[in-house]
Coordinates of C-alpha atoms and ligand atoms in Angstrom, one line a residue:
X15 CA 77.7 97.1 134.4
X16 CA 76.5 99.1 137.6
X17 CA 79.2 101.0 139.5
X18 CA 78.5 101.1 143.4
X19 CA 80.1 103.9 144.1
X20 CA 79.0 106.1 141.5
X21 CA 75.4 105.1 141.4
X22 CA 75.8 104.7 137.5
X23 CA 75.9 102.2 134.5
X24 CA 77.7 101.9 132.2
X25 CA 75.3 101.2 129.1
X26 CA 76.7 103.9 126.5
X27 CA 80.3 104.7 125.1
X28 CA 80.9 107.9 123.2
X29 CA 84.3 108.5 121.4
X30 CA 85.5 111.8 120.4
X31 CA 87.8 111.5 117.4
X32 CA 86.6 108.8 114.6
X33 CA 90.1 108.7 113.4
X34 CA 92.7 106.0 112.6
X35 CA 92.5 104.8 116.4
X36 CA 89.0 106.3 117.3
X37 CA 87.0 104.8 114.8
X38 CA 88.7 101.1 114.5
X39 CA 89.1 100.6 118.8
X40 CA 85.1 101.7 118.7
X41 CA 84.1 99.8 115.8
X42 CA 85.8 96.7 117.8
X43 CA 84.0 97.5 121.2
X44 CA 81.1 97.6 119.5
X45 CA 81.5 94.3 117.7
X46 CA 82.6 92.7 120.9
X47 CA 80.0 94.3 123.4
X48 CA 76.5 93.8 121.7
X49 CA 75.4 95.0 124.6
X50 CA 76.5 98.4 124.6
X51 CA 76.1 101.3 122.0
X52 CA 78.9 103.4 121.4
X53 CA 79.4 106.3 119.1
X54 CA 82.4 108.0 117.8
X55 CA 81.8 111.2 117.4
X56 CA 84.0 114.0 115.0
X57 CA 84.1 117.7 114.5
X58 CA 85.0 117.0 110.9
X59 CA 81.6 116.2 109.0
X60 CA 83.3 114.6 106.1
X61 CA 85.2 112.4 108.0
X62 CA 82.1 111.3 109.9
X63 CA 80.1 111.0 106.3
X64 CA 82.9 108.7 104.9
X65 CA 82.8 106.4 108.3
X66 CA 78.6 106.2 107.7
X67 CA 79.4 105.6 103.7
X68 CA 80.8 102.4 101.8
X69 CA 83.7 104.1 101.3
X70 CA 85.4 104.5 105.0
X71 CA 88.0 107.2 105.4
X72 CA 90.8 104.8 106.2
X73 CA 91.9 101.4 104.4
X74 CA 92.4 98.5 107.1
X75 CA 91.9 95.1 106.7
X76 CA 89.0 93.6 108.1
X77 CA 87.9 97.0 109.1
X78 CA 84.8 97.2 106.6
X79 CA 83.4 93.7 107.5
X80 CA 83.5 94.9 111.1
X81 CA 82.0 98.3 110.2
X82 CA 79.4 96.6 108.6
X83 CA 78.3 94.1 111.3
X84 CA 77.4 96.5 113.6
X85 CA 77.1 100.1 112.1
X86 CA 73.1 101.3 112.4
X87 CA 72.9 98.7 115.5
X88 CA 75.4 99.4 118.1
X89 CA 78.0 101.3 116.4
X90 CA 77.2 104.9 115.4
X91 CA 79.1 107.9 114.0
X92 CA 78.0 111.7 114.1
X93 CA 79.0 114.7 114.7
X94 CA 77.2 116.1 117.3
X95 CA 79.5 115.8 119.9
X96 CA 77.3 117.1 122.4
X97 CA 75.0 114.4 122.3
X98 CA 77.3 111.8 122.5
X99 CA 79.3 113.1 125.5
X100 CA 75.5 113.7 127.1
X101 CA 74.5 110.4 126.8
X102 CA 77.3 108.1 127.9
X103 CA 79.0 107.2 130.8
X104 CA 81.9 106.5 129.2
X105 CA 84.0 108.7 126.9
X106 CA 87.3 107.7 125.0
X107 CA 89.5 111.0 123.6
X108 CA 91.2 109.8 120.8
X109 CA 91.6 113.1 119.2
X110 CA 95.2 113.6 117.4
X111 CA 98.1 115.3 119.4
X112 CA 100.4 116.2 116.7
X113 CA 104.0 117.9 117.3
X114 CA 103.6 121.5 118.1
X115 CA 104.9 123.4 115.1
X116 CA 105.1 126.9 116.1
X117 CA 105.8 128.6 120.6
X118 CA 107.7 126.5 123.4
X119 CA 108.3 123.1 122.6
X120 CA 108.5 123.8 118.9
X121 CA 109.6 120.6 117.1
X122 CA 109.3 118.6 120.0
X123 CA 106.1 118.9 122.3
X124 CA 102.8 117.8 121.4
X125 CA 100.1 120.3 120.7
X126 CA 97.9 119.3 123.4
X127 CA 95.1 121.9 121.6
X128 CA 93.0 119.1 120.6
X129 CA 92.8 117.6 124.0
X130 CA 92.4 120.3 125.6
X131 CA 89.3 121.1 123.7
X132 CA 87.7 117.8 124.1
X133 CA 88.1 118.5 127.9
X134 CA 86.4 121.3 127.9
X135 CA 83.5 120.3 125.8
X136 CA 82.9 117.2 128.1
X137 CA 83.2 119.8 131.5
X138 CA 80.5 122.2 129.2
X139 CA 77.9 119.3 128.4
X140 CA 77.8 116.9 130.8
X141 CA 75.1 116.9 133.1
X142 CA 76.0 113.5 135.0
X143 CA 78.9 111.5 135.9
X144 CA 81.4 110.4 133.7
X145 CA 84.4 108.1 133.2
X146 CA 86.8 110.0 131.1
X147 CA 89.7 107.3 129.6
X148 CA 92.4 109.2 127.8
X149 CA 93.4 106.7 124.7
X150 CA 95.6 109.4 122.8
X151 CA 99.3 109.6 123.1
X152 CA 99.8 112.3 125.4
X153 CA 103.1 113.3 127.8
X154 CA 103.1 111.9 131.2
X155 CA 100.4 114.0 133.5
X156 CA 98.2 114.9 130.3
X157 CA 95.5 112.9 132.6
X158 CA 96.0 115.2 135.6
X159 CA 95.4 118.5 133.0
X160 CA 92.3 116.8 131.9
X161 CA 91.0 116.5 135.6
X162 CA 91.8 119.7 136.4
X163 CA 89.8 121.7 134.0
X164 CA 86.6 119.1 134.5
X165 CA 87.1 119.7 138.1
X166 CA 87.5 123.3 137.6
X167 CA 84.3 123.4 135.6
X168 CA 82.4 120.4 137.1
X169 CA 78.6 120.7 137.8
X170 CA 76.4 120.1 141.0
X171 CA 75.9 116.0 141.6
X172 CA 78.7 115.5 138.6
X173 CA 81.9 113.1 139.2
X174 CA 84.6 112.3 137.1
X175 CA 87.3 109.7 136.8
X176 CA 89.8 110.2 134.2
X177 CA 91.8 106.9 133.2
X178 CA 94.9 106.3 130.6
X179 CA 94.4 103.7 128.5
X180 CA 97.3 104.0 125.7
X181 CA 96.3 102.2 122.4
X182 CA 99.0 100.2 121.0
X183 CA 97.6 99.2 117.6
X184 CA 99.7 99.1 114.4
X185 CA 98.4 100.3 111.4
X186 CA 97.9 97.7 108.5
X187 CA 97.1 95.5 111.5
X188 CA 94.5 97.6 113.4
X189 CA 91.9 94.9 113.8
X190 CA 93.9 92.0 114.1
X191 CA 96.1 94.0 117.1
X192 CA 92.5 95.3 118.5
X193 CA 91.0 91.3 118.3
X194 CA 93.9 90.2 119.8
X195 CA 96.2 92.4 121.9
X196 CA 99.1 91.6 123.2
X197 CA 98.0 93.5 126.3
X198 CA 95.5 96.4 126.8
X199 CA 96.8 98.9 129.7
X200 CA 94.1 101.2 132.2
X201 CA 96.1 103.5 134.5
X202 CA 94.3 105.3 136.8
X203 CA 93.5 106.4 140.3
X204 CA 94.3 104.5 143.4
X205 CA 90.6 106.1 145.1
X206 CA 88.0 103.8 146.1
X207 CA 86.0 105.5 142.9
X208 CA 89.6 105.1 140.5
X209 CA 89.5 101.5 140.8
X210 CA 86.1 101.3 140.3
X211 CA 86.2 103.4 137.1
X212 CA 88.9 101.0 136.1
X213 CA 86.8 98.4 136.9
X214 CA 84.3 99.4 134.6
X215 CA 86.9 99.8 131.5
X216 CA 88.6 96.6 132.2
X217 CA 84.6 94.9 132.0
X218 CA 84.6 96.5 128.5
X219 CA 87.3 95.0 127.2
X220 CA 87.0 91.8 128.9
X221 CA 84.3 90.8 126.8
X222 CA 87.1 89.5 124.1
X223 CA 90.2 90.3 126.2
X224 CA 92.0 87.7 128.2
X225 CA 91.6 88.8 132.2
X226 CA 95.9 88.0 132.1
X227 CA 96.6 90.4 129.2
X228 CA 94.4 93.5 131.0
X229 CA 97.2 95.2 132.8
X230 CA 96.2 98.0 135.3
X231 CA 98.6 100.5 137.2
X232 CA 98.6 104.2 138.2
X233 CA 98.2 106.7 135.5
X234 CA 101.4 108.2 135.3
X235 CA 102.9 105.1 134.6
X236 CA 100.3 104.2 132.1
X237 CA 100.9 107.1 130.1
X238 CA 104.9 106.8 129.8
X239 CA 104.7 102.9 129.4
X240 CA 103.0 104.0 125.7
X241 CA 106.0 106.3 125.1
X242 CA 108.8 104.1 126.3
X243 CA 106.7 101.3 123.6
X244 CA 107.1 103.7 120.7
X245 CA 110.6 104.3 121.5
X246 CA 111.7 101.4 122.0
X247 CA 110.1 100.2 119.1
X248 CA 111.5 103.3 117.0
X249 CA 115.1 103.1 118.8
X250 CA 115.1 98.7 117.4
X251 CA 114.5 100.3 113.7
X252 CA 117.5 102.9 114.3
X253 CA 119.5 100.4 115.7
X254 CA 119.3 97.9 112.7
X255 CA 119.4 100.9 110.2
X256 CA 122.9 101.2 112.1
X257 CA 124.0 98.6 111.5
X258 CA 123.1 98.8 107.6
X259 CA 125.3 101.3 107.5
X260 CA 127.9 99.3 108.6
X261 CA 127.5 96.3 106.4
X262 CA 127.4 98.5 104.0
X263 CA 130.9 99.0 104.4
X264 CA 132.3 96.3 105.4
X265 CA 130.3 93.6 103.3
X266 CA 128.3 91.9 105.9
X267 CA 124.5 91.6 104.9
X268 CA 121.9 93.0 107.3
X269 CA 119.2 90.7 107.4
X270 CA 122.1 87.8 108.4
X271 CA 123.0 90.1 111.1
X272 CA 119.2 90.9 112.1
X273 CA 118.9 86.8 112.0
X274 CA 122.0 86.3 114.1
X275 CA 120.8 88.6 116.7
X276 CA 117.6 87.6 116.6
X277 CA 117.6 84.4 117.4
X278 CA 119.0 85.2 120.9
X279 CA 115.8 84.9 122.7
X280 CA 116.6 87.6 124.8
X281 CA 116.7 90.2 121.8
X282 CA 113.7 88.4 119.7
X283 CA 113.6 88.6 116.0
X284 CA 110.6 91.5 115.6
X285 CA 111.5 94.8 114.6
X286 CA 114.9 94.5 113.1
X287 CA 113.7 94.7 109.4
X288 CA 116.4 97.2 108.0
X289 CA 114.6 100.0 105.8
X290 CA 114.7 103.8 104.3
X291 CA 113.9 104.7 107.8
X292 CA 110.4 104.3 109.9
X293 CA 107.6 106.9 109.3
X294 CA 103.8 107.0 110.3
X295 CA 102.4 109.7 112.6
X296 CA 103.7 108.6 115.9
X297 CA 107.5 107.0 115.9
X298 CA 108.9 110.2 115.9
X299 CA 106.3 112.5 117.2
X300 CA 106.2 110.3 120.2
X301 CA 110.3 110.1 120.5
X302 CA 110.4 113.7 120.4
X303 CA 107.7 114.0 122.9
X304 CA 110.0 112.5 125.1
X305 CA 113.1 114.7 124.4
X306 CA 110.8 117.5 125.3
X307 CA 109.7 115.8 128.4
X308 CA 113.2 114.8 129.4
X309 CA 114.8 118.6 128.5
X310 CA 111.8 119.9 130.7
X311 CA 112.6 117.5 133.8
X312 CA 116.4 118.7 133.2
X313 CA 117.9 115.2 131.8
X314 CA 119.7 116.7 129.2
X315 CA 121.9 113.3 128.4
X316 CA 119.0 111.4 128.7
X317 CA 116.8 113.8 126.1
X318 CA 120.3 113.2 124.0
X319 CA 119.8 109.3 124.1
X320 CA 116.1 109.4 122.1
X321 CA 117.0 112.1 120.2
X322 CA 119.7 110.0 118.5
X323 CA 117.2 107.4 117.2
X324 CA 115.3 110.3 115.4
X325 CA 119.0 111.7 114.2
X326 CA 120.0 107.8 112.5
X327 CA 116.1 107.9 111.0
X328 CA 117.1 111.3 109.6
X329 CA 120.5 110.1 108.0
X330 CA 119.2 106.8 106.4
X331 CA 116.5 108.1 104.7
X332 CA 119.2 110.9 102.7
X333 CA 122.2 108.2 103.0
X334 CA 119.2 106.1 100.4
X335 CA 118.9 109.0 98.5
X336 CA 122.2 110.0 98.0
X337 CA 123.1 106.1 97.2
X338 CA 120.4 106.9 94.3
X339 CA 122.3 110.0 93.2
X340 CA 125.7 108.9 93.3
X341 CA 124.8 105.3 91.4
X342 CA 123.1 107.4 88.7
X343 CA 126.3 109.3 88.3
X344 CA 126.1 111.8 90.6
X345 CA 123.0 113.4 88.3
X346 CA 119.7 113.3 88.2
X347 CA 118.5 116.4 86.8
X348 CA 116.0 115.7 84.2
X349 CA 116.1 111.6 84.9
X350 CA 113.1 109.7 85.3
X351 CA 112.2 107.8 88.4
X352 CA 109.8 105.5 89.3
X353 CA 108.8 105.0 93.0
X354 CA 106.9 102.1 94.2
X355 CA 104.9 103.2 97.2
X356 CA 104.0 106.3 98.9
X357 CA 102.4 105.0 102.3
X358 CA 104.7 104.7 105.1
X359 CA 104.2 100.6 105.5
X360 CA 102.1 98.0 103.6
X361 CA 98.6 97.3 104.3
X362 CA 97.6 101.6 104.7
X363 CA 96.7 104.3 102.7
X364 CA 98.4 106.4 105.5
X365 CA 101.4 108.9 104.3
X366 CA 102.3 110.7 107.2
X367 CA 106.1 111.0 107.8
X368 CA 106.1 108.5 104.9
X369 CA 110.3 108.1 104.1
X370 CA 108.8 108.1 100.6
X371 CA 107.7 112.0 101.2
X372 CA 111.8 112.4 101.9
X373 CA 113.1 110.6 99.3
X374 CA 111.0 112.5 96.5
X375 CA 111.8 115.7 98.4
X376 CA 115.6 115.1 98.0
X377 CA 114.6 113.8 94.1
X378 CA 113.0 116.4 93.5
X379 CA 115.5 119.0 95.1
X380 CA 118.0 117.6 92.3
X381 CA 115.7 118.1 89.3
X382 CA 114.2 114.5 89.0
X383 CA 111.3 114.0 86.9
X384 CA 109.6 111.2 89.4
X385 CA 106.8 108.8 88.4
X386 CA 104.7 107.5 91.5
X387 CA 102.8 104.8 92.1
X388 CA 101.3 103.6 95.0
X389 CA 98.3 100.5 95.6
X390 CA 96.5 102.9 98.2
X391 CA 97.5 105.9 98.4
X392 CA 94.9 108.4 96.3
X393 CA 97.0 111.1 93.7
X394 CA 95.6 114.3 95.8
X395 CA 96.8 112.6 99.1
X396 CA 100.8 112.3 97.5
X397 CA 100.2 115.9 95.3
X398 CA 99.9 117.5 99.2
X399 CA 102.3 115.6 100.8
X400 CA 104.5 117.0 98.3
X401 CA 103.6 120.7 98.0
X402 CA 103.5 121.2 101.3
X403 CA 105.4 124.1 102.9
X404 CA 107.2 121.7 105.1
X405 CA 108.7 119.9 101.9
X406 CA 108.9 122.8 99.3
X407 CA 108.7 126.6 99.1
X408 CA 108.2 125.7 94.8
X409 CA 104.6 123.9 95.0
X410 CA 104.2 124.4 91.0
X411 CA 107.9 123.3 90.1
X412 CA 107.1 120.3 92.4
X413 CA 103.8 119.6 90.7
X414 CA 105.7 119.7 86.8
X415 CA 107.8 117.2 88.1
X416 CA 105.5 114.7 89.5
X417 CA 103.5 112.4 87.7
X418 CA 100.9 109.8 89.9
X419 CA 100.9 106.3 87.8
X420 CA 97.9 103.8 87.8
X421 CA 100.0 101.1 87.6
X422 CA 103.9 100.1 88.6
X423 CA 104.9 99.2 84.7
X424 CA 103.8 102.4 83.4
X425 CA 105.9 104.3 86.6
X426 CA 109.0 102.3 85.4
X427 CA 108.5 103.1 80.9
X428 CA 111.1 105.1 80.4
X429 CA 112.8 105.3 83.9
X430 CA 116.3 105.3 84.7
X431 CA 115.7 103.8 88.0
X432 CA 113.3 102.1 90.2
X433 CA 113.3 103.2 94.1
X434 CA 110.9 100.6 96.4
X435 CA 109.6 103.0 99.1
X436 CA 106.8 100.6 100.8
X437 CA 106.8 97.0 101.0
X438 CA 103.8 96.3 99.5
X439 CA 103.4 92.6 98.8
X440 CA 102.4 92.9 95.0
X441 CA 106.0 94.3 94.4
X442 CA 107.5 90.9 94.8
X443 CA 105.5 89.2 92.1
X444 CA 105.7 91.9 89.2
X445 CA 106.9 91.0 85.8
X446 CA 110.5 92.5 86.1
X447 CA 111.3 91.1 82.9
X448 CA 109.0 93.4 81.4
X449 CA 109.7 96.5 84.0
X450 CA 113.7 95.8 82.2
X451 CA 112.2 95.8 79.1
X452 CA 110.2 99.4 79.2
X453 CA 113.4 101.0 81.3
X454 CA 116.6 103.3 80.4
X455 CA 119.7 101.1 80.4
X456 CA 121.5 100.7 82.6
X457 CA 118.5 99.8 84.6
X458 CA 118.5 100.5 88.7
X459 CA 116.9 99.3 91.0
X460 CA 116.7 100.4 94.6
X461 CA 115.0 98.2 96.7
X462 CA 114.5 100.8 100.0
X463 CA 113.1 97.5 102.4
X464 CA 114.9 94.5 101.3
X465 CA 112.1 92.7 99.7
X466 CA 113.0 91.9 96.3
X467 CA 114.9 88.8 94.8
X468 CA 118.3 90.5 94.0
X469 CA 120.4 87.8 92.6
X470 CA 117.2 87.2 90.2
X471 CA 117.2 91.0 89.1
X472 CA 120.9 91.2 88.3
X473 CA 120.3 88.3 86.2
X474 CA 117.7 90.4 84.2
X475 CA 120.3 92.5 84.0
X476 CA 119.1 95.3 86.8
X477 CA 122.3 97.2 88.3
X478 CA 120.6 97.0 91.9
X479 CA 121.6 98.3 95.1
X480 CA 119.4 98.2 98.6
X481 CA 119.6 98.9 102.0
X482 CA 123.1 96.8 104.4
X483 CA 124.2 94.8 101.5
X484 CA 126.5 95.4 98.9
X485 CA 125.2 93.9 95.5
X486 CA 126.5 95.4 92.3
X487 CA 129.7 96.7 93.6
X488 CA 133.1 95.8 93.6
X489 CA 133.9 94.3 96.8
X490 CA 137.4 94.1 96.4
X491 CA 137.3 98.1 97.0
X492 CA 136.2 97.1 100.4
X493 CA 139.1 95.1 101.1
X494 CA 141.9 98.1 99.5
X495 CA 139.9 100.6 101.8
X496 CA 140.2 99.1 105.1
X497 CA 144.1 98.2 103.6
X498 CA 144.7 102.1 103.6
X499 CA 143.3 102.6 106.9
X500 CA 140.8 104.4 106.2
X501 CA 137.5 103.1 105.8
Ligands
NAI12 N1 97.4 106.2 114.1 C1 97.8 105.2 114.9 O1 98.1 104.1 114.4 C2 97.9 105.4 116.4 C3 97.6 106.6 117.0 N2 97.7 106.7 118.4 C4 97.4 108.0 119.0 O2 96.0 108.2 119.0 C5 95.7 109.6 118.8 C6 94.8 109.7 117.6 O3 95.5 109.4 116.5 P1 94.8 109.2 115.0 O4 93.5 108.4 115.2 O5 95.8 108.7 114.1 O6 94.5 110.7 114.7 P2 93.6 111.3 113.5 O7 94.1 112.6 113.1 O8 93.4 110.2 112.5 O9 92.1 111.5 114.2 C7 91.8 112.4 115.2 C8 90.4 112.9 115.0 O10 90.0 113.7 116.1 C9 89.2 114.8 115.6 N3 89.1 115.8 116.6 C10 90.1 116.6 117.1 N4 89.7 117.4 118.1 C11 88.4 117.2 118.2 C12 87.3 117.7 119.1 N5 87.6 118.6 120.0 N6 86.1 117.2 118.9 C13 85.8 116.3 118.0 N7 86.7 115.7 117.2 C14 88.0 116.2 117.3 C15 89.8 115.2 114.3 O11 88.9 115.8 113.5 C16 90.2 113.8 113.7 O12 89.3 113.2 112.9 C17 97.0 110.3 118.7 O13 97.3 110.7 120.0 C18 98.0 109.2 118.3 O14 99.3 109.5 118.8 C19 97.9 105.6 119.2 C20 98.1 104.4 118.6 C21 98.1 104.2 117.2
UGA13 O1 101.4 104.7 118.6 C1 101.3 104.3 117.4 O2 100.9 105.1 116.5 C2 101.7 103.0 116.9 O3 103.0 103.1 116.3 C3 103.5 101.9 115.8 O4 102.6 101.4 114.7 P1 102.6 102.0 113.2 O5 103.4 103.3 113.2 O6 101.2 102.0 112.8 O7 103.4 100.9 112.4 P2 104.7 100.0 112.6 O8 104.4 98.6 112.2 O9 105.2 100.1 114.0 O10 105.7 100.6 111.6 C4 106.3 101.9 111.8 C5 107.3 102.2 110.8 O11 108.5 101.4 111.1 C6 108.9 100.7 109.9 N1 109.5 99.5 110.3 C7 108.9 98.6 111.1 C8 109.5 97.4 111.6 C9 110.8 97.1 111.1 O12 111.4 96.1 111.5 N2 111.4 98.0 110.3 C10 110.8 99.2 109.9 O13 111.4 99.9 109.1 C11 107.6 100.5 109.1 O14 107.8 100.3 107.8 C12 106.9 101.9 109.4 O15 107.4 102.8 108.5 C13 103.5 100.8 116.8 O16 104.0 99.6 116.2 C14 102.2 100.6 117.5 O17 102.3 99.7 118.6 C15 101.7 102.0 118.1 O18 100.4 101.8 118.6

């Protein structure tokens, strides 16, 4: 596409970052757009040799097939950085922006390092104009800190544009979300030269995107809208795992309540799946992200609001665990348990803020031998999840008492109890019979996303307990609770 204004088209695409978002949003454009070549580049040579190997660095559906189709053709992956950002006129960032673990912010802000250093190395090589889209999560006015140190550094005859285009794909669904969005958002400069480098994005993506489900607006608003999607999508989870807690109590059953609720068109039935709590790499680095941002613009009860829905994430992942403790009488020192999936949803290999990582930490923290097994996840991926120093300052201890299992049956031989962690399809259709068989008796169950048969397992003879419903228990201590007033 030629761009009046800047005298330029727009042939090439280079995207720095080949991660989870970098190299399955390129590998898409390139399938798309045969008429463009993009390549993601990465500072991390492995990753780069996985993503030009059989074996990509990230399990998606559909992602290998697409890989395939147009890797060597239009779609390349390297690590010279410099090149890339030399020879296109577009660049995506889609580096990672983490919560900052150590100065200001601790806890809370995201480490903006990363983007910061892709900035730089775009204002250091570039030796003609550039449209600069910023597809990373980043605080509102990340996009104005990127313009300022290209502009700060920028070179005779050189103009940039930077542009905030949020990505909004779900993990496990990556290509299916990027084929078919439910809206891709450009924010970016009101100039004569802004719209036209929006323009030029919105061309891109309307080679498979629907001209209705492009939505442009100004840049600031772009990059909050992708916060206020990830909280609201995180404060829906926190608000059903509320509720669980309730029903719990009381008797009522979650997923009737989720069903009730959600057939009220105005509230919608998505996102109400009670669980152990959310996890991936961005619910609650993004939440916090915006306490940060609302303590810095001095809304205090506002900052209070979000930081609630990371505060009910927090307690129902340890009100699971201690459910596990307190059915197993109150000990599990020295007992065996077998957890069913490590990654933090179906359909990944991804671990990060996996409630399975908390849930063995708490395990562990109470002597449990624990026996994992996950479709996905590879054994060195769950050994450092679990040594780290975030979750133990006894790596070797923690190592003794963790064993990886190939398969779920050999997890459960000899278990006391079985804990479902991810809700991995193939954990509906196992041979429970034979899972009863090989376990300690009483056998537990505890089914951490609601996806198992319950009335089929306590048949087996399971003792099982899951997530706002009460199953094995009596519920006539219900009743005499609320009868003495205190519930
Ligand atoms: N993972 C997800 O599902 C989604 C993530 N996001 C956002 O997208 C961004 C990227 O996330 P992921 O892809 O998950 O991160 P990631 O950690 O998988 O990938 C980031 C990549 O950037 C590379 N990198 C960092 N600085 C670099 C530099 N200066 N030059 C070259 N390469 C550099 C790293 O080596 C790494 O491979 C984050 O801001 C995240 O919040 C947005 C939507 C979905
Ligand atoms: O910014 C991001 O990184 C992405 O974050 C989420 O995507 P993702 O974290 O990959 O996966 P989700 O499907 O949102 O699930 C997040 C967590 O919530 C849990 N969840 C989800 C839905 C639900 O009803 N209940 C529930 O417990 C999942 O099991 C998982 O642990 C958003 O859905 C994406 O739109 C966004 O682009």
């Amino acid at each position: 596409m030629y761009l009046r204004e800047w005298n330029m088209t727009v042939n090439k695409i280079c995207c720095i970052g080949a991660g989870y978002v970098g190299g399955p949003s390129c590998a898409v454009i390139a399938h798309k757009c045969p008429n463009l070549q993009v390549t993601v580049v990465d500072q991390s040579a492995e990753r780069i040799a996985q993503w030009n190997s059989d074996k990509l660095p990230i399990f998606e559906p559909q992602l290998d097939e697409v890989v395939k189709a147009c890797r060597g053709h239009n779609l390349f992956f390297s690590t010279d950085v410099e090149k890339g950002i030399r020879d296109a006129e577009l660049i995506f960032i889609c580096v990672n922006t983490p919560t900052k673990t150590f100065g200001w912010g601790k806890g809370r802000a995201a480490d903006l390092k990363y983007i910061e250093s892709a900035a730089r190395r775009i204002a250091e090589v570039a030796q003609n104009s550039k449209i600069v889209v910023e597809k990373s999560t980043v605080p509102v006015k990340a996009a104005e800190s990127i313009a300022n140190i290209l502009s700060a550094n920028v070179k005779p005859g050189v103009k940039y544009q930077v542009l905030s285009n949020p990505e909004f794909l779900a993990e496990g669904t990556a290509i299916a979300d990027l084929l078919n969005p439910d809206r891709v958002l450009i924010g970016g400069d009101q100039s004569i030269e802004g719209l036209e480098a929006m323009e030029a994005l919105c061309w891109v993506y309307r080679h498979w995107v629907p001209s209705g489900n492009i939505i442009t607006m100004n840049t600031w608003s772009s990059e909050l809208s992708k916060l206020a999607a990830n909280a609201f999508l995180a404060q829906r989870i926190s608000s059903i795992n509320a509720m669980s807690a309730i029903c719990e109590c009381t008797g009522a059953d979650v997923d009737e309540v989720a069903h009730a609720i959600g057939t009220d068109s105005r509230i919608g039935p998505k996102f109400l799946k009670a669980s152990v709590g959310f996890g991936g790499s961005c619910f609650q680095k993004d939440v916090l992200n915006m306490v940060y941002l609302c303590e810095c613009l001095n809304l205090p009860e506002v900052a209070a609001y979000w930081q609630q829905v990371i505060a009910i994430n927090d307690y129902q992942r340890m009100r699971f665990t201690k459910r596990i403790v307190e059915s197993l009488f109150n000990t599990v020192t020295n007992k065996r348990i077998a957890i069913l999936g490590f990654a933090f949803k179906k359909d990944t290999g991804d671990t990060r803020e996996s409630a399975a990582i908390y849930v063995s930490k708490y395990l562990l923290e109470e002597g449990a031998h624990i026996r994992i097994y996950d479709p996905k996840v590879p054994e060195d991926q769950i050994i450092n999840d679990l040594t780290c120093v975030e979750v133990t300052d006894q790596p070797e201890k923690v190592k003794q008492l963790v064993s990886i299992c190939p398969d779920p049956y050999l997890a459960a031989e000899g278990s006391h109890a079985l804990v479902i962690c991810t809700e991995w399809d193939e954990f509906q259709s196992l041979d429970y019979q034979r899972i009863y068989n090989k376990m300690l008796k009483p056998a537990f169950i505890f089914d951490g996303r609601l996806i198992l048969n319950h009335q089929k397992l306590m048949d087996l003879g399971f003792k099982v307990e899951t997530i706002g419903k009460r199953l094995s228990r009596d519920q006539t201590k219900v009743v005499r609770t609320f009868a003495n007033g205190t519930p």
